[in-house]
Coordinates of C-alpha atoms and ligand atoms in Angstrom, one line a residue:
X1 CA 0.0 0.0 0.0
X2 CA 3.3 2.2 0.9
X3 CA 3.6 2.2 -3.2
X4 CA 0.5 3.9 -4.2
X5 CA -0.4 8.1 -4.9
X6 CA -2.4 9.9 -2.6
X7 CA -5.2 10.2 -4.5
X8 CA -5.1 5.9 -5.4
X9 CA -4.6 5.5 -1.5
X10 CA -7.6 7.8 -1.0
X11 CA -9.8 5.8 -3.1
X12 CA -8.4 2.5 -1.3
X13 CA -9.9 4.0 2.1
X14 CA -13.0 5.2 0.8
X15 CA -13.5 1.9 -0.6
X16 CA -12.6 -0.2 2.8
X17 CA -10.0 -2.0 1.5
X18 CA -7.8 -1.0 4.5
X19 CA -8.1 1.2 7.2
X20 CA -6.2 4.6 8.0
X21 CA -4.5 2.1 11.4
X22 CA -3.3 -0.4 9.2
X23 CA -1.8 2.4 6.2
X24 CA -0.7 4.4 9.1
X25 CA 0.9 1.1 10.9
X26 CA 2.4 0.3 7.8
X27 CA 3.8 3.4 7.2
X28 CA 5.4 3.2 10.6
X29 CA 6.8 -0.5 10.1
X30 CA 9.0 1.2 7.6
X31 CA 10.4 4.1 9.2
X32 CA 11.3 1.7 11.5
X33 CA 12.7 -0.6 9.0
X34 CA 14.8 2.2 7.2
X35 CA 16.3 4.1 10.3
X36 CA 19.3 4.4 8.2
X37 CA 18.1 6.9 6.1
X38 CA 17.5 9.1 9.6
X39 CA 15.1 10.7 7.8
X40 CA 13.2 11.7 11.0
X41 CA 14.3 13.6 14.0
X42 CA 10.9 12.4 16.0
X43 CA 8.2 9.8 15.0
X44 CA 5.0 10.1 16.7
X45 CA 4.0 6.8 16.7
X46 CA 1.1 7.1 19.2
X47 CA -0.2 10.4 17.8
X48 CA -0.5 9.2 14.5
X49 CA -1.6 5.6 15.6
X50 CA -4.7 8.0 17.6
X51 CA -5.6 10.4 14.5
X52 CA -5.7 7.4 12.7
X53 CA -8.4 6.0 14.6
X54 CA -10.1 8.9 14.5
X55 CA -9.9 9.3 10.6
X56 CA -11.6 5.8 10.3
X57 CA -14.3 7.2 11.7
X58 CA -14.7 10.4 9.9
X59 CA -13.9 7.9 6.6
X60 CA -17.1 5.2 8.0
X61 CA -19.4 8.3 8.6
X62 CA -18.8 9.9 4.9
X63 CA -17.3 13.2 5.9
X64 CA -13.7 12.5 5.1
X65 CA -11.8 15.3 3.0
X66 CA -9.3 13.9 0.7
X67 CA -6.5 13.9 2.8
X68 CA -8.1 11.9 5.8
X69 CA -6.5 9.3 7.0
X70 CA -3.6 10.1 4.9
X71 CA -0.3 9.5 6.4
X72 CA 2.1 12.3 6.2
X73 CA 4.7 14.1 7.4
X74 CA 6.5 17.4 8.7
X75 CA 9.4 19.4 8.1
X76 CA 10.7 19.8 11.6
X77 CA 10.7 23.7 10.8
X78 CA 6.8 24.1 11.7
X79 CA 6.0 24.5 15.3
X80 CA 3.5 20.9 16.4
X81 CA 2.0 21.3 19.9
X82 CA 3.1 18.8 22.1
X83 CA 5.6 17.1 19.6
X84 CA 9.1 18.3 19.6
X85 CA 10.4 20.9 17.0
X86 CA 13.8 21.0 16.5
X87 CA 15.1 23.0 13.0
X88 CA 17.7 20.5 13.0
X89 CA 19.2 22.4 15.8
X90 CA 20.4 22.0 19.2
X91 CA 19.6 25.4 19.9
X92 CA 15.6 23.9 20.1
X93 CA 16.6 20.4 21.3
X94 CA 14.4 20.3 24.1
X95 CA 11.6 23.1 22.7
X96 CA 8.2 21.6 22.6
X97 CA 5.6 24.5 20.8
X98 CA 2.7 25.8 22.9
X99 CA 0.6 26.1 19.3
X100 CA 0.6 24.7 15.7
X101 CA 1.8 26.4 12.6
X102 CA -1.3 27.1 10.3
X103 CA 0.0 24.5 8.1
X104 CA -0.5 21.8 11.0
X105 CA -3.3 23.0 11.8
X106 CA -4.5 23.1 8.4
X107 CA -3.6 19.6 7.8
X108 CA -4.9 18.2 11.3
X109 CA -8.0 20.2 10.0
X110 CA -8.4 17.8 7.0
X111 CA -7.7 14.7 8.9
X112 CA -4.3 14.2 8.0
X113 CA -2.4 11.8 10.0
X114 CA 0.9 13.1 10.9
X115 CA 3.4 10.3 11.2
X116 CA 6.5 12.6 12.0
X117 CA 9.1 15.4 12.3
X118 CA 11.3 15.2 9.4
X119 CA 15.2 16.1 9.2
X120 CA 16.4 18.9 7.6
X121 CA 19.3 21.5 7.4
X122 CA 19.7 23.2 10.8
X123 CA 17.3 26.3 10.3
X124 CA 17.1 25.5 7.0
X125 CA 20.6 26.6 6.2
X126 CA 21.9 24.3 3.4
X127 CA 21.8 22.2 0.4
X128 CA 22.6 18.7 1.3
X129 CA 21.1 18.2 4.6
X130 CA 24.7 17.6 6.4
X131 CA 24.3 20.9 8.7
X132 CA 21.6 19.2 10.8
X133 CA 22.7 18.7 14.5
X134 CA 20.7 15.2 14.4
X135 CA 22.9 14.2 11.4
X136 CA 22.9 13.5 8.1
X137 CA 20.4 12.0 5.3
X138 CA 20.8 9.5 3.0
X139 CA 19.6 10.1 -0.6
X140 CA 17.9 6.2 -0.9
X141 CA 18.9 5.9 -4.4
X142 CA 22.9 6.0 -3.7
X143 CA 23.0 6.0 0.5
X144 CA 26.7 7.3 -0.2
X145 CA 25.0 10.6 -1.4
X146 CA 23.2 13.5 0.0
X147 CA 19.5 13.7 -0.5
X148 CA 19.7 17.5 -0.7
X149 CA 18.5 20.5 1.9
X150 CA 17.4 22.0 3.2
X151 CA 14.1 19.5 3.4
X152 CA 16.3 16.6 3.2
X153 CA 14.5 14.6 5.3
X154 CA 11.3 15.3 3.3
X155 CA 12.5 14.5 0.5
X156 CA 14.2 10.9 1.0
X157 CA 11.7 10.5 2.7
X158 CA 8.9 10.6 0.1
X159 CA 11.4 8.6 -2.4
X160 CA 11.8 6.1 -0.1
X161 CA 8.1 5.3 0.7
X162 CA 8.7 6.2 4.8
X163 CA 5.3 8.9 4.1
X164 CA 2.6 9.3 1.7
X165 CA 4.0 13.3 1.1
X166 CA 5.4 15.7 3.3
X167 CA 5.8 19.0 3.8
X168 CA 9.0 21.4 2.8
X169 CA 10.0 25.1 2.9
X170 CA 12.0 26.5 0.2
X171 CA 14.0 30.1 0.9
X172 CA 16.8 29.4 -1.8
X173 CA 15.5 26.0 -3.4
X174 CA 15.3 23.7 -0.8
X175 CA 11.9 22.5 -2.1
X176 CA 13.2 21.7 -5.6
X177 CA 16.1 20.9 -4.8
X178 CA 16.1 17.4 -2.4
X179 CA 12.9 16.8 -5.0
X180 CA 15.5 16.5 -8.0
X181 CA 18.1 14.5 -6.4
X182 CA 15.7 12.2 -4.8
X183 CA 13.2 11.9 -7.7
X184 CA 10.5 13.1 -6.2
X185 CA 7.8 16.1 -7.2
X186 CA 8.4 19.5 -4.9
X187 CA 6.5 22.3 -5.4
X188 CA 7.7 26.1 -4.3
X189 CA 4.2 28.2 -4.2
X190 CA 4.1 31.8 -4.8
X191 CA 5.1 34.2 -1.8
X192 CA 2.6 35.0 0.2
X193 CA 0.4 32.1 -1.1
X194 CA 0.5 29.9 2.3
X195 CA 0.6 31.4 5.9
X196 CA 4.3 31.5 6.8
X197 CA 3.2 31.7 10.9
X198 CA 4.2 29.1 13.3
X199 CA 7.1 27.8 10.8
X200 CA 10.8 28.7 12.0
X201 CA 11.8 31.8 10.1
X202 CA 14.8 31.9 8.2
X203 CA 14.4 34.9 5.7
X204 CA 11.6 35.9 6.4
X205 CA 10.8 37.7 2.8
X206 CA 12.1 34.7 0.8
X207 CA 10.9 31.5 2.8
X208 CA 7.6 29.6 1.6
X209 CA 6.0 26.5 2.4
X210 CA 4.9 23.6 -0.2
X211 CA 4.0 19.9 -0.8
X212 CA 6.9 17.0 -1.3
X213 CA 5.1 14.4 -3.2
X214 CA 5.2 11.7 -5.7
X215 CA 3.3 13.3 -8.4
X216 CA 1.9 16.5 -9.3
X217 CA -1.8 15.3 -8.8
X218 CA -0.8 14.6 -5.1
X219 CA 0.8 18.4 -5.1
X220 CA -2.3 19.5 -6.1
X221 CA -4.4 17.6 -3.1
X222 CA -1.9 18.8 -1.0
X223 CA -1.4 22.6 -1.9
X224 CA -5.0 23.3 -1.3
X225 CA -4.9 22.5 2.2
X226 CA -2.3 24.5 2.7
X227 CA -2.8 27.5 0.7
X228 CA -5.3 30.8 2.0
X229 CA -4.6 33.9 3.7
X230 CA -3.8 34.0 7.5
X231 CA -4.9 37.2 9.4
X232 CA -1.8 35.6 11.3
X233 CA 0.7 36.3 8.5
X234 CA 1.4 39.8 7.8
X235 CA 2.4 38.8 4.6
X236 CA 0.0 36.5 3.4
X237 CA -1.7 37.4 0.3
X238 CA -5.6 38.0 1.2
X239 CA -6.6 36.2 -2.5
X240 CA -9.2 33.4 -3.1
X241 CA -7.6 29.8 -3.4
X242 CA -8.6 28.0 -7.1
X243 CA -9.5 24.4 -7.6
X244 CA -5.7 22.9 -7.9
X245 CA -6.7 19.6 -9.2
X246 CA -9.3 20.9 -11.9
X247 CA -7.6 21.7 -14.8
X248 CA -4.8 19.1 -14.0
X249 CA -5.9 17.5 -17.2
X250 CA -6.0 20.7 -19.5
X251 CA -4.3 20.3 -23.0
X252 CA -0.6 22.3 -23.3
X253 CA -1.4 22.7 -27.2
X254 CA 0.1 25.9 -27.9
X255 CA 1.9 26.3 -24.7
X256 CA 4.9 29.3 -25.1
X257 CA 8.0 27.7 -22.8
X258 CA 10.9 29.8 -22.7
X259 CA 14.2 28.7 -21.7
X260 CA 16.7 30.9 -20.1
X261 CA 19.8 31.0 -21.9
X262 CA 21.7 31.5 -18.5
X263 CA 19.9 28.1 -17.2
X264 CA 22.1 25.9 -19.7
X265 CA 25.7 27.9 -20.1
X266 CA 28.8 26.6 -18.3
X267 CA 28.5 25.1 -15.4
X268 CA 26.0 22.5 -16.4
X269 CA 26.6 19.1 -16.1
X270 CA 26.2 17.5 -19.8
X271 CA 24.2 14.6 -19.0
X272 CA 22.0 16.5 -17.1
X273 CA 21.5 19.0 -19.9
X274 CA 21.0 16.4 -22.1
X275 CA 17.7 15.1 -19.6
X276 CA 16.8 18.5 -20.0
X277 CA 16.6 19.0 -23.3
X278 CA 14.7 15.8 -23.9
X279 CA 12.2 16.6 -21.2
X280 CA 11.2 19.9 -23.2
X281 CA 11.1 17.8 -26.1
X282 CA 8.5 15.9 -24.8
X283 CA 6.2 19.1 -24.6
X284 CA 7.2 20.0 -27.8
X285 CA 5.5 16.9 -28.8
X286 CA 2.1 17.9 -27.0
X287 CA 2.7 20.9 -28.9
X288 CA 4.2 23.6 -27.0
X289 CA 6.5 26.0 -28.4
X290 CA 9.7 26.9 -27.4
X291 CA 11.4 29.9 -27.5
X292 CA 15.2 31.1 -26.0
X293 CA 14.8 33.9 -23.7
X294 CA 17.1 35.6 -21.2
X295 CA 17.5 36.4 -17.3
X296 CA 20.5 38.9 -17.7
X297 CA 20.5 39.5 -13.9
X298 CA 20.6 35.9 -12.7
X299 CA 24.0 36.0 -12.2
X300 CA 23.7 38.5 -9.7
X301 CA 21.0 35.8 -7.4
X302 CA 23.6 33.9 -5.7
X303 CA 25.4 37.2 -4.2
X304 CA 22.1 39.1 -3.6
X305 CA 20.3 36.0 -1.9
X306 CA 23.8 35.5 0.3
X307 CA 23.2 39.5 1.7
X308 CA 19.6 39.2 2.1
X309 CA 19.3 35.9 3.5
X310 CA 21.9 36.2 5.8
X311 CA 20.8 39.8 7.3
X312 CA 17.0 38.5 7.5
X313 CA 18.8 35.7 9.5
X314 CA 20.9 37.5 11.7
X315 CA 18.1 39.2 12.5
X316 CA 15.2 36.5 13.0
X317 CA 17.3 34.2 15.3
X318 CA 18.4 36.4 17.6
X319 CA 15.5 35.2 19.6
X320 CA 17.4 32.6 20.7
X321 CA 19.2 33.6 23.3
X322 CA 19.2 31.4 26.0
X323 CA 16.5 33.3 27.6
X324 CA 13.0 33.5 25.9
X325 CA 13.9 30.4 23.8
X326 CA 16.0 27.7 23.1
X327 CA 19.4 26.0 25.3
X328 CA 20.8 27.4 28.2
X329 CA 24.9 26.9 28.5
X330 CA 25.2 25.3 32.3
X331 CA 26.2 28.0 35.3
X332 CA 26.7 31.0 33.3
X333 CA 29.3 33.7 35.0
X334 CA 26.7 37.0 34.1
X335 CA 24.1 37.9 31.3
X336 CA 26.8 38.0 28.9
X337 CA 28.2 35.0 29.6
X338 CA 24.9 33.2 29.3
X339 CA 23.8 35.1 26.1
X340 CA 27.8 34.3 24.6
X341 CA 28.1 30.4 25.7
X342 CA 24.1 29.5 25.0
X343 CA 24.4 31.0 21.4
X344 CA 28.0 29.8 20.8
X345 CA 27.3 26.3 22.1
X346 CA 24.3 25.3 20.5
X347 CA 24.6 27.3 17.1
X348 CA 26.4 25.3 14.5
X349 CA 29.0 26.2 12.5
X350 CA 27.0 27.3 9.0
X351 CA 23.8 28.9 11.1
X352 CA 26.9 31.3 13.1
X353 CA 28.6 31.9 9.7
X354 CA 25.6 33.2 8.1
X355 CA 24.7 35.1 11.3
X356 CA 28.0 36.8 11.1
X357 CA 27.6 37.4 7.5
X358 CA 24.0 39.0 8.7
X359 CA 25.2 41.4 11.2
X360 CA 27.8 42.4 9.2
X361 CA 25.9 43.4 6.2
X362 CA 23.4 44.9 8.2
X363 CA 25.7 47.1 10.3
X364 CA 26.1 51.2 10.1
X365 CA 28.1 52.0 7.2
X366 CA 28.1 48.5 5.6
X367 CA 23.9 48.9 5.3
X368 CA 24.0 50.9 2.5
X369 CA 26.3 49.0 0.6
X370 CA 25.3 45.8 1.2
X371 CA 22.3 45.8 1.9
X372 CA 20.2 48.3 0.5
X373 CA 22.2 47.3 -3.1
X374 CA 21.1 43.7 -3.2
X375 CA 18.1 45.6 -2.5
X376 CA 18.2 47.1 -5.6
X377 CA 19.8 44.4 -7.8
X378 CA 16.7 41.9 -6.0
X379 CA 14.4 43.8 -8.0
X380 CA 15.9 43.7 -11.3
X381 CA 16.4 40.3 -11.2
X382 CA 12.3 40.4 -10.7
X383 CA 12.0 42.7 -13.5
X384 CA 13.9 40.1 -15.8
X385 CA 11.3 37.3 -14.8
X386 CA 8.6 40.3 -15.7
X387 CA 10.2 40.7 -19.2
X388 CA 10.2 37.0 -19.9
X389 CA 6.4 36.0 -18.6
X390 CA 5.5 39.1 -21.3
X391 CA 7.0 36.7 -24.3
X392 CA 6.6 33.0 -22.4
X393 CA 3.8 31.2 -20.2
X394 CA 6.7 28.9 -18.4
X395 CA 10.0 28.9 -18.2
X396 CA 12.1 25.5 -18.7
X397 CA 15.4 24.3 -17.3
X398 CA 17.4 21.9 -14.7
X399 CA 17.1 22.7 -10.7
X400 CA 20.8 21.4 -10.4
X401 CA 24.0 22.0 -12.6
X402 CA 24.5 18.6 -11.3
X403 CA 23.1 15.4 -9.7
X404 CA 23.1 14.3 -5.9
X405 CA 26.6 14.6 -4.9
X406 CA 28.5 12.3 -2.6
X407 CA 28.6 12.7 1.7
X408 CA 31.1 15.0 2.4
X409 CA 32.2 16.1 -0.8
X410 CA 31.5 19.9 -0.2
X411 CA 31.1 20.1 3.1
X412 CA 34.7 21.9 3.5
X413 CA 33.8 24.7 0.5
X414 CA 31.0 26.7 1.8
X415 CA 31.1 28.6 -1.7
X416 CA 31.2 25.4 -3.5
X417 CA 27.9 25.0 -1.6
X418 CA 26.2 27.6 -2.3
X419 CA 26.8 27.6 -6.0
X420 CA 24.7 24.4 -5.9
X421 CA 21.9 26.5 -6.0
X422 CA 22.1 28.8 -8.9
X423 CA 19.2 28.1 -10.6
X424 CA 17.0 27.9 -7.7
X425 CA 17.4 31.3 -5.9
X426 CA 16.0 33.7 -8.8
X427 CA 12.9 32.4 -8.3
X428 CA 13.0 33.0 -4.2
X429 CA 14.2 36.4 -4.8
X430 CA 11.3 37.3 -7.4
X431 CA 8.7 35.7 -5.1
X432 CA 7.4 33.3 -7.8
X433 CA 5.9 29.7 -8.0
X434 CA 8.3 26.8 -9.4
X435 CA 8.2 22.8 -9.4
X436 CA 10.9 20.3 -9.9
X437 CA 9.5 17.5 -11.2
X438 CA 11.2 13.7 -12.1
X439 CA 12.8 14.0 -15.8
X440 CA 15.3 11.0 -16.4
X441 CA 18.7 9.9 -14.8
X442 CA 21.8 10.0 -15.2
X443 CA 24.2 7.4 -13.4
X444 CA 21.3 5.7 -12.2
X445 CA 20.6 9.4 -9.8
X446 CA 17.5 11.3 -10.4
X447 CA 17.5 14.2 -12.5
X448 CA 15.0 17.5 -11.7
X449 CA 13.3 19.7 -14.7
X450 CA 12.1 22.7 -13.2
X451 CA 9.4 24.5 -14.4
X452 CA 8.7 28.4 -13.0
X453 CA 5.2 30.4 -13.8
X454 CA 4.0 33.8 -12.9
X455 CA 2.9 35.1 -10.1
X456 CA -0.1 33.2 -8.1
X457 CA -0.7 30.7 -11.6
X458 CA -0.2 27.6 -9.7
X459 CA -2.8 26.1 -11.5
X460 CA -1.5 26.2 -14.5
X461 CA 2.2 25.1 -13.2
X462 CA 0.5 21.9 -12.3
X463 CA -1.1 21.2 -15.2
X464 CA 2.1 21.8 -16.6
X465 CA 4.0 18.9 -15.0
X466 CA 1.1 16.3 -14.8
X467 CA 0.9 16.0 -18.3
X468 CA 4.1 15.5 -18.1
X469 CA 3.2 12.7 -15.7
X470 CA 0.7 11.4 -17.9
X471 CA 3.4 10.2 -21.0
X472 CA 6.6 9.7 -18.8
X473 CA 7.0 6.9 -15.9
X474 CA 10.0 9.0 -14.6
X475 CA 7.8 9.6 -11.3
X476 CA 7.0 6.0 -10.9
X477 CA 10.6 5.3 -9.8
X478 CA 11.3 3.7 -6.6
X479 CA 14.6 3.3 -5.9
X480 CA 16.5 -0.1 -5.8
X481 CA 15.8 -2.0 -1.7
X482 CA 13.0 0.9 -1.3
X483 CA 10.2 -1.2 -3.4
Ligands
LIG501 N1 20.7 26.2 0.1 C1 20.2 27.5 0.4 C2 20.8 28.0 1.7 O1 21.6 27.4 2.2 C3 18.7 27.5 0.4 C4 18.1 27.0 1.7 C5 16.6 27.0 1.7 O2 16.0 27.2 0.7 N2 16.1 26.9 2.9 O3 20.4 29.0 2.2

């Protein structure tokens, strides 16, 4: 049952043929099986094995949603009442929320069994999942590879049948990223488009919530429940939710894709251009046309994001200060001390780089340089996008120059890092909806096409990649021991 899509399990339940205990129970049999992926920071077995029970019942009275009784899990970045939630940090070790994040809630809402707390970068800072203070991921289809971050966990996760979905947040690409090297579909909603309170905040202008699934139809499911505005979250966009699985099926005839010339120059691996290139010709064949068009500023993304994320940082997590959140260092001497030790002893080393960076950047006399000119070079980098959604519906290209890379390979090259996600950030900085869906291999390791659409057009981005779904199998891949 582990094997099947949301909306087949749904269907399956409805239908009696097993109950939301035994999915769930299954589900947990094989966390337990596959520990070694360390996927999760905290399974809550009993909770789930409870909502469960209480799903059946909604599912034998007729007044399930389409998520009830669906197993899935969390990023450990949104806050769970009475469940731990961590950020991959020690800093929040022992931090157990007083309230839900509107995206639990929302999920609990729609009955929505919540096996877990997944791992994931610590405070989302990273691109391979190896800055967690609970360890590292396995990517399950090469375990001598990194699954990707920051929703590492999520996103092996998902590939490795431990959840039915799960939930991701993507500041820099950490949605679409861990999709592509794990094979799985990750979806990166417009800013604004689901409420941002009760999950840890990075950046706060850049971060967004969105599904990790195995196919876009499941995306779909799952985006509605998240999506609405939240008098809670400031900057939630006070808009009307569409139907996300309606026009799923809608024909792409005459479809404009447009693919930035700065997505394929140097810098790309070949074989993964090469998956790229076929992918588009697939939707050439269901008669889109394609077009070259140009993002002259997106050179500019990794340096901007690396001002702007780092001063949003510097500033958001100076909550946790030993005081009003988080680890306390043992006996401290005075204030200072305790502030000095708690942050310096439970930060680790990426979180206190980028906090430097942060301060830095943000400090009198550095502001206006810095700062206020990533400012400026954030906005034409949005203008670009603008430009190419006047000639283009979608724009086409890979997620990754490259494909899951080994344990430890960059961990010692910060830079090296960070250049991983050059073709994700853009999109964070302009605010705008993207999805990395399956596209191929190469080496026997996944391969991500990422599609990007204008602003608050998610339906149309996922009617994009499910008819995609519809004449490739890539999706249907489970990797090898994972079956
Ligand atoms: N890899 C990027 C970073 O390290 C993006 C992380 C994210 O999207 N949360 O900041």
């Amino acid at each position: 049952m582990h094997n099947k899509t949301i909306t087949e399990l749904a269907k399956d339940l409805r239908e009696g043929k097993f109950s939301s205990v035994e999915l769930t129970q299954s589900y947990l049999d094989r966390i337990k099986k596959h520990s070694e992926l360390n996927c999760f920071i905290t399974v809550a077995e009993d909770f789930a094995i409870e909502s469960a029970k209480m799903a059946d019942i909604k599912l034998a009275n007729g007044d399930a949603s389409p998520l009830t009784g669906i197993p899935i899990a969390q990023k450990d970045i949104f806050c769970t009442q009475g469940t731990k939630t961590s950020c991959g940090s020690k800093m929040l070790d022992n931090f157990i929320s007083p309230y839900n994040a509107t995206v639990v809630e929302k999920f609990n809402h729609s009955g929505a069994v919540m096996l877990g707390k997944l791992n994931m970068d610590e405070f989302a800072m990273g691109s391979s999942n190896e800055t967690s203070f609970y360890g590292a991921v396995q990517n399950p289809w090469d375990t001598s590879t990194v699954p990707g971050g920051s929703s590492g966990g999520s996103a092996s996760a998902v590939a490795a049948h431990l959840t039915a979905a799960a939930t991701g947040t993507d500041t820099g690409g950490s949605i679409r990223q861990p999709a592509a090297f794990c094979g799985i579909t990750g979806l990166k909603p417009t800013y604004g488009r689901v409420s941002r309170y009760g999950m840890i905040a990075f950046a706060s202008s850049l971060d967004q919530a969105g599904p990790m699934t195995r196919s876009a139809e499941d995306a779909a499911t799952l985006l509605q429940t998240m999506s609405g505005f939240d008098p809670k979250d400031s900057t939630s966009m006070n808009k009307p939710v569409p139907d996300y699985s309606m026009g799923l099926n809608n024909s792409l005839e005459g479809l404009k894709i447009g693919l930035p010339k700065e997505f394929f120059s140097e810098g790309l691996n070949d074989s993964v251009a090469r998956v790229i290139e076929t992918a588009v010709d697939e939707y050439r064949k269901m008669g889109a046309e394609i077009k070259e068009v140009s993002l002259p500023h997106m050179k500019l993304s990794i340096p901007v994001y690396y001002v702007i994320a780092p001063a949003e940082c510097s500033a958001n997590l100076s909550r946790f200060d030993g005081v009003r959140f988080g680890y306390r260092c043992d006996e401290p001497k005075d204030l200072n001390d305790l502030y000095i030790r708690s942050r310096g002893e439970a930060f680790g080393d990426e979180v206190k780089r980028r906090i430097l960076m942060g301060t830095y950047a943000l400090s009198a006399g550095y502001y206006d340089a810095y700062y206020i000119k990533a400012q400026k070079a954030r906005r034409l980098i949005s203008e670009d996008f603008k430009q190419a959604f006047s000639e283009v519906d979608v724009l086409m290209g890979p997620v990754s120059p490259s494909t899951a890379f080994g344990l430890g390979e960059k961990t010692g090259d910060p830079i090296e890092m960070y250049l991983a996600d050059i073709y994700t950030i853009a999109v964070n900085l302009a605010g705008l909806p993207a999805i990395s869906i399956p596209a191929g291999f190469v080496n026997e390791k996944p391969v991500g096409l990422q599609i990007i659409s204008n602003y608050f057009t998610e339906p149309h981005l996922l009617n994009v990649a499910h008819k995609y779904q519809q004449t490739t199998n890539w999706h249907q891949q489970t990797p090898k021991g994972f079956e």
